[in-house]
Amino acid sequence: MRTDEIRERFLKFFEEKGHKRLPSSSLIPTDDPTLLFTNAGMVQFKKIFLGEIEFPHKRVTTVQKCVRAGGKHNDFERVGRTARHHTFFEMLGNFSFGDYFKKTAIELAWELITLHCGISPEVLWVSVYKDDDEAYRIWKREIGVKEERILKLGEEDNFWSMGETGPCGPCTEIIVDRGESAGCGKPTCGPTCDCDRYLEIWNLVFMEFNRTPSGKLEPLPRKCVDTGMGLERIASVLQGVNGNYEIDIMRDIMKSVEEISGKKYGEEEKSDVAMRVIVDHSRASAFLIADGILPSNEGRGYVLRKMLRRAVRFGRVLGIKEPFIWIVAEEVLKVMGNTYPELLESRDIIKESIRAEEERFRDTFERGLKIFYEQMENVKEEEFPAETAFTLYDTYGFPLEVTVELLQEHGKVLDLEKFNHLMERQRSLGKVSWKEEKDIYLRLKERGKKTLFTGYSSLREESDVVFISANGREKEFLAEGEEVEVIINPTPFYGEAGGQVGDRGILLWEEGEAEVEDAKKPVIDLIYLNVRIKKGILKKGQKVIAMVDKKRRKATAIHHTLTHLLHAGLRMVLGKHVRQMGSLVSPERLRFDFSHHRPLSEEEIEKIESLVNEWIGEGHPVIVEEKDYEFAIKEGAIALFEEKYGSVVRVIKIDEISKELCGGTHLKNTVEAQAFKILSQSSVQAGVRRVEAVGGEGAISYFHSIEKILKKLQSELHCHSEEVLLKIEEMSKRLKELEKENKSLRQKLLTGDERKFLERRELNG
Ligand code: SER
């Protein structure tokens, strides 16, 4: 059965059992700071499990894009080493929100697996949580699984949690025995062995608790079910192939790696590991970029960067020196673009950013090679220093395999134990490392460093450079061409926060100039700038003139004030259940996510647009007040869940229309927004809608572009604008008639006498 068919059959099966089919959500969890990536099908339903959102469907089924490359569920290092692990994979799932529980969940899964997929119960094992007698009894009594095939396992294996906090509960897993030939052959090999023989294919979680930040388990308002089956794993079983990397959709991607490297998958374990890493990481990278992540030095972007570099390094194991992952990613788009059109929509950015990252890393890699050869000159003993091998790994991104191979060529050996020890030490430090170079700023904050933000009232400041850092390390000065992070005090630059993007601008000093490309606020009261030195040298302690790009700031303020008006408009037209779930405010446009269950109708959109445009025209002053937090809330200001407020907060008040707590920069009067237009609406995840809109000059140029299209249509169709639609309708009616006529003429031509005539003519000549 093709993987595409398995996807569809799964969804169909559950639809027939009364489940609502819903689309996958993004790999970036909306408004969930506890998660790095969407790591399971249940993530988009977290708020429903917790009882924070009411939802019209009690049974749901999805195929969810997942990434497990950071945080609690992290398979990064295992990918390549086994035939069953991925960083990116698809998860088939069915969910019950307070509807069926253990018995039905187990029965449904068993029916699908044994009856519809035809997997023999002879090869199946199950595991349950050691204290879950109910699940044990259902498997044994209701389903009839033999006692010796039911394993009782502990928390580590059979108690599932989404992250350090959030919904969780005991689970039961279905395991397929793939036969002796798939296993490690050790006498101890059994269903809990780590080799590829016993494959966990389906996890059924009985969601009963919410784990709070203090670690306490609180009962959920209602018992729920969350199941997840790895699509690639079930496909490997149903297609009868040797592991996930041989199923149809992976095979095509693998083929492109074979073509580039000239190696064959399945011939040699060392190349197989490399090939699996490359296939997996190319696929995951394409999906991450399509969901808006780019390689960078922090958070999600850092994971993506590590992933691409790991793939490049393994490319070296196969002897590939030129950028190639972007070519493999193209194949991913070919194979999966039909199912996930977002891949095709982001084709250019996927290709370009992967290629750029590969080229950038290639240079670092070359520098590493130089160090390697320098060491070779100096080391006369047979043993190569483990410290250097580790530096090559850690700083220059050399995989151990590459170093070992190079050493073999030169008749040298490596103290692997020492190397592993260094790795272990780094790994335990690295556990927190994705928590970003934010750490450096946390430490600064702890040392009492603060920046005074003056940008609410001033866009120009004379400031001191108080801190410079590059790649998470403090520096004393910067030279031309360098890209780094700089803290100046005071700072008029708004640091990205509350959905509003950071300011841009310039820094000037005697004989020097730097471009400020972004401003970030990693911790409260501390703003740093992403800076590129255009001219001169910038030192710590330097006095600079800091200037914010005024035009960009104004365009951003328009969209921020409009976000508040849109929020008010949505609540007025759709109801008071509308709550902000996330937003992006940039100079180009605004994006607003909010809780609501169905798409907005055309009338609703029109009503909201008219309301906001009316408020713009009426010229309401936008008043900023600083208030005590408790007092502001009592007065009815809307506080957004993701904001963390100090005791004194800013309240943005627009007459009787809107009152919100907000740290952003705004217009002085609504009239400055000029106009407001909603461009699109979409669904972000279950119960959350997204609206994109534009104001100010952006709205005006949008109207112009629409007008241009209309004018072009008028001139093509030779009519007035009011008649365009009528004309098109007439034309399409006429086209249909002609098509019909054409068809019948052709048929006529090919039947009866005419056909005989044609045949005769053909025979004659
Ligand atoms: N959330 C569970 C898992 O990821 C079941 O989907 O395994």
mmCIF file of C-alpha atoms in Angstrom, residues 384-551:
data_model
loop_
_atom_site.group_PDB
_atom_site.id
_atom_site.type_symbol
_atom_site.label_atom_id
_atom_site.label_comp_id
_atom_site.label_asym_id
_atom_site.label_seq_id
_atom_site.Cartn_x
_atom_site.Cartn_y
_atom_site.Cartn_z
ATOM 1 C CA PHE A 384 46.042 11.728 17.776
ATOM 2 C CA PRO A 385 44.987 14.064 20.625
ATOM 3 C CA ALA A 386 41.332 13.523 21.566
ATOM 4 C CA GLU A 387 41.047 17.224 22.439
ATOM 5 C CA THR A 388 41.852 18.247 18.868
ATOM 6 C CA ALA A 389 39.446 15.680 17.465
ATOM 7 C CA PHE A 390 36.838 17.119 19.774
ATOM 8 C CA THR A 391 37.580 20.728 18.745
ATOM 9 C CA LEU A 392 37.225 19.608 15.151
ATOM 10 C CA TYR A 393 33.874 18.096 16.007
ATOM 11 C CA ASP A 394 32.581 20.870 18.186
ATOM 12 C CA THR A 395 33.895 24.033 16.549
ATOM 13 C CA TYR A 396 34.470 22.949 12.974
ATOM 14 C CA GLY A 397 31.628 20.483 12.702
ATOM 15 C CA PHE A 398 33.659 17.376 11.815
ATOM 16 C CA PRO A 399 31.772 14.143 12.379
ATOM 17 C CA LEU A 400 33.814 11.569 14.219
ATOM 18 C CA GLU A 401 33.612 9.283 11.192
ATOM 19 C CA VAL A 402 35.445 11.837 9.044
ATOM 20 C CA THR A 403 38.212 12.392 11.571
ATOM 21 C CA VAL A 404 38.681 8.663 12.132
ATOM 22 C CA GLU A 405 38.830 8.021 8.430
ATOM 23 C CA LEU A 406 41.369 10.757 7.871
ATOM 24 C CA LEU A 407 43.446 9.375 10.730
ATOM 25 C CA GLN A 408 43.359 5.888 9.274
ATOM 26 C CA GLU A 409 44.726 7.218 6.026
ATOM 27 C CA HIS A 410 47.643 8.657 7.976
ATOM 28 C CA GLY A 411 48.209 5.579 10.127
ATOM 29 C CA LYS A 412 47.040 7.234 13.342
ATOM 30 C CA VAL A 413 44.575 6.271 16.028
ATOM 31 C CA LEU A 414 42.278 8.132 18.375
ATOM 32 C CA ASP A 415 41.592 7.576 22.059
ATOM 33 C CA LEU A 416 37.871 7.030 21.589
ATOM 34 C CA GLU A 417 37.135 6.743 25.262
ATOM 35 C CA LYS A 418 38.568 10.153 25.934
ATOM 36 C CA PHE A 419 36.747 11.577 22.932
ATOM 37 C CA ASN A 420 33.445 10.112 24.146
ATOM 38 C CA HIS A 421 34.066 11.520 27.570
ATOM 39 C CA LEU A 422 34.491 15.003 26.081
ATOM 40 C CA MET A 423 31.334 14.452 24.032
ATOM 41 C CA GLU A 424 29.365 13.424 27.100
ATOM 42 C CA ARG A 425 30.502 16.481 28.970
ATOM 43 C CA GLN A 426 29.510 18.703 26.103
ATOM 44 C CA ARG A 427 26.182 16.936 25.731
ATOM 45 C CA SER A 428 25.255 17.588 29.308
ATOM 46 C CA LEU A 429 26.178 21.247 28.810
ATOM 47 C CA GLY A 430 24.469 21.208 25.416
ATOM 48 C CA LYS A 431 21.152 20.168 26.918
ATOM 49 C CA VAL A 432 20.484 23.753 27.735
ATOM 50 C CA SER A 433 22.299 25.108 24.719
ATOM 51 C CA TRP A 434 19.257 25.377 22.458
ATOM 52 C CA LYS A 435 17.866 27.544 25.180
ATOM 53 C CA GLU A 436 19.822 29.964 23.149
ATOM 54 C CA GLU A 437 22.455 32.507 23.432
ATOM 55 C CA LYS A 438 19.742 34.204 25.412
ATOM 56 C CA ASP A 439 21.726 32.787 28.301
ATOM 57 C CA ILE A 440 24.431 35.351 27.831
ATOM 58 C CA TYR A 441 21.811 38.070 28.254
ATOM 59 C CA LEU A 442 20.273 36.364 31.247
ATOM 60 C CA ARG A 443 23.675 36.443 32.889
ATOM 61 C CA LEU A 444 24.092 40.116 31.996
ATOM 62 C CA LYS A 445 20.701 40.825 33.501
ATOM 63 C CA GLU A 446 21.666 38.986 36.661
ATOM 64 C CA ARG A 447 24.760 41.174 36.842
ATOM 65 C CA GLY A 448 22.405 44.158 36.909
ATOM 66 C CA LYS A 449 22.793 45.328 33.293
ATOM 67 C CA LYS A 450 19.758 47.101 31.877
ATOM 68 C CA THR A 451 18.997 49.189 28.846
ATOM 69 C CA LEU A 452 16.855 52.281 29.066
ATOM 70 C CA PHE A 453 14.385 52.234 26.172
ATOM 71 C CA THR A 454 13.701 55.815 25.078
ATOM 72 C CA GLY A 455 12.043 54.940 21.772
ATOM 73 C CA TYR A 456 8.457 55.703 22.819
ATOM 74 C CA SER A 457 9.229 59.403 22.549
ATOM 75 C CA SER A 458 12.534 59.700 20.732
ATOM 76 C CA LEU A 459 13.986 58.145 17.599
ATOM 77 C CA ARG A 460 17.490 59.564 17.997
ATOM 78 C CA GLU A 461 19.851 59.169 20.916
ATOM 79 C CA GLU A 462 23.442 59.738 21.888
ATOM 80 C CA SER A 463 24.418 56.454 23.466
ATOM 81 C CA ASP A 464 27.327 54.384 24.728
ATOM 82 C CA VAL A 465 28.246 50.946 23.410
ATOM 83 C CA VAL A 466 28.132 48.889 26.589
ATOM 84 C CA PHE A 467 28.414 45.324 25.330
ATOM 85 C CA ILE A 468 29.436 43.467 22.185
ATOM 86 C CA SER A 469 29.018 39.764 21.511
ATOM 87 C CA ALA A 470 29.540 37.332 18.669
ATOM 88 C CA ASN A 471 28.339 33.718 18.715
ATOM 89 C CA GLY A 472 27.454 33.907 22.384
ATOM 90 C CA ARG A 473 30.877 35.249 23.435
ATOM 91 C CA GLU A 474 31.739 38.703 24.669
ATOM 92 C CA LYS A 475 34.019 40.823 22.451
ATOM 93 C CA GLU A 476 35.931 44.051 22.893
ATOM 94 C CA PHE A 477 35.688 45.466 19.385
ATOM 95 C CA LEU A 478 34.348 44.791 15.917
ATOM 96 C CA ALA A 479 35.821 45.396 12.509
ATOM 97 C CA GLU A 480 34.336 46.243 9.143
ATOM 98 C CA GLY A 481 32.103 43.579 7.627
ATOM 99 C CA GLU A 482 31.379 41.768 10.905
ATOM 100 C CA GLU A 483 27.840 40.889 11.921
ATOM 101 C CA VAL A 484 27.306 40.846 15.656
ATOM 102 C CA GLU A 485 25.163 41.821 18.590
ATOM 103 C CA VAL A 486 25.609 45.120 20.340
ATOM 104 C CA ILE A 487 23.976 46.704 23.358
ATOM 105 C CA ILE A 488 23.812 50.479 23.492
ATOM 106 C CA ASN A 489 22.477 52.549 26.323
ATOM 107 C CA PRO A 490 20.113 54.345 26.219
ATOM 108 C CA THR A 491 18.472 52.815 23.169
ATOM 109 C CA PRO A 492 15.702 54.225 20.995
ATOM 110 C CA PHE A 493 15.393 50.887 19.117
ATOM 111 C CA TYR A 494 12.292 48.839 19.912
ATOM 112 C CA GLY A 495 13.313 45.232 20.615
ATOM 113 C CA GLU A 496 11.058 42.598 19.065
ATOM 114 C CA ALA A 497 8.339 41.732 21.562
ATOM 115 C CA GLY A 498 4.595 41.204 21.822
ATOM 116 C CA GLY A 499 4.411 40.347 18.106
ATOM 117 C CA GLN A 500 5.895 43.679 17.004
ATOM 118 C CA VAL A 501 9.083 43.335 14.962
ATOM 119 C CA GLY A 502 12.304 45.035 16.053
ATOM 120 C CA ASP A 503 13.355 48.460 14.755
ATOM 121 C CA ARG A 504 16.044 49.040 12.159
ATOM 122 C CA GLY A 505 18.300 52.047 11.644
ATOM 123 C CA ILE A 506 21.925 53.137 11.873
ATOM 124 C CA LEU A 507 24.701 53.851 14.361
ATOM 125 C CA LEU A 508 27.168 56.623 13.554
ATOM 126 C CA TRP A 509 30.446 57.528 15.180
ATOM 127 C CA GLU A 510 33.558 59.342 14.168
ATOM 128 C CA GLU A 511 34.878 57.577 11.092
ATOM 129 C CA GLY A 512 32.473 54.727 11.476
ATOM 130 C CA GLU A 513 29.015 53.559 10.553
ATOM 131 C CA ALA A 514 26.984 50.449 11.235
ATOM 132 C CA GLU A 515 23.640 49.241 10.051
ATOM 133 C CA VAL A 516 21.154 48.057 12.654
ATOM 134 C CA GLU A 517 19.350 45.158 11.015
ATOM 135 C CA ASP A 518 17.170 44.139 13.907
ATOM 136 C CA ALA A 519 16.595 44.745 17.596
ATOM 137 C CA LYS A 520 15.685 42.019 20.077
ATOM 138 C CA LYS A 521 14.542 41.890 23.668
ATOM 139 C CA PRO A 522 15.585 38.466 25.000
ATOM 140 C CA VAL A 523 14.828 39.419 28.594
ATOM 141 C CA ILE A 524 12.862 42.231 30.169
ATOM 142 C CA ASP A 525 14.707 45.581 30.231
ATOM 143 C CA LEU A 526 17.498 44.423 27.953
ATOM 144 C CA ILE A 527 17.566 45.192 24.247
ATOM 145 C CA TYR A 528 20.334 44.193 21.893
ATOM 146 C CA LEU A 529 20.881 45.137 18.266
ATOM 147 C CA ASN A 530 21.913 42.945 15.335
ATOM 148 C CA VAL A 531 24.518 45.130 13.742
ATOM 149 C CA ARG A 532 26.645 45.019 10.604
ATOM 150 C CA ILE A 533 29.710 47.240 10.567
ATOM 151 C CA LYS A 534 29.849 49.150 7.286
ATOM 152 C CA LYS A 535 32.842 51.325 8.007
ATOM 153 C CA GLY A 536 35.472 51.617 10.758
ATOM 154 C CA ILE A 537 35.928 49.801 14.035
ATOM 155 C CA LEU A 538 33.380 49.760 16.839
ATOM 156 C CA LYS A 539 34.752 49.407 20.349
ATOM 157 C CA LYS A 540 33.173 48.871 23.709
ATOM 158 C CA GLY A 541 32.719 52.272 25.368
ATOM 159 C CA GLN A 542 32.388 54.093 22.021
ATOM 160 C CA LYS A 543 29.910 56.981 21.903
ATOM 161 C CA VAL A 544 27.499 56.614 19.010
ATOM 162 C CA ILE A 545 24.551 58.442 17.529
ATOM 163 C CA ALA A 546 21.698 55.968 17.223
ATOM 164 C CA MET A 547 18.958 56.671 14.707
ATOM 165 C CA VAL A 548 15.822 54.626 14.165
ATOM 166 C CA ASP A 549 14.436 54.265 10.631
ATOM 167 C CA LYS A 550 11.443 56.623 11.007
ATOM 168 C CA LYS A 551 9.435 55.521 8.027
#
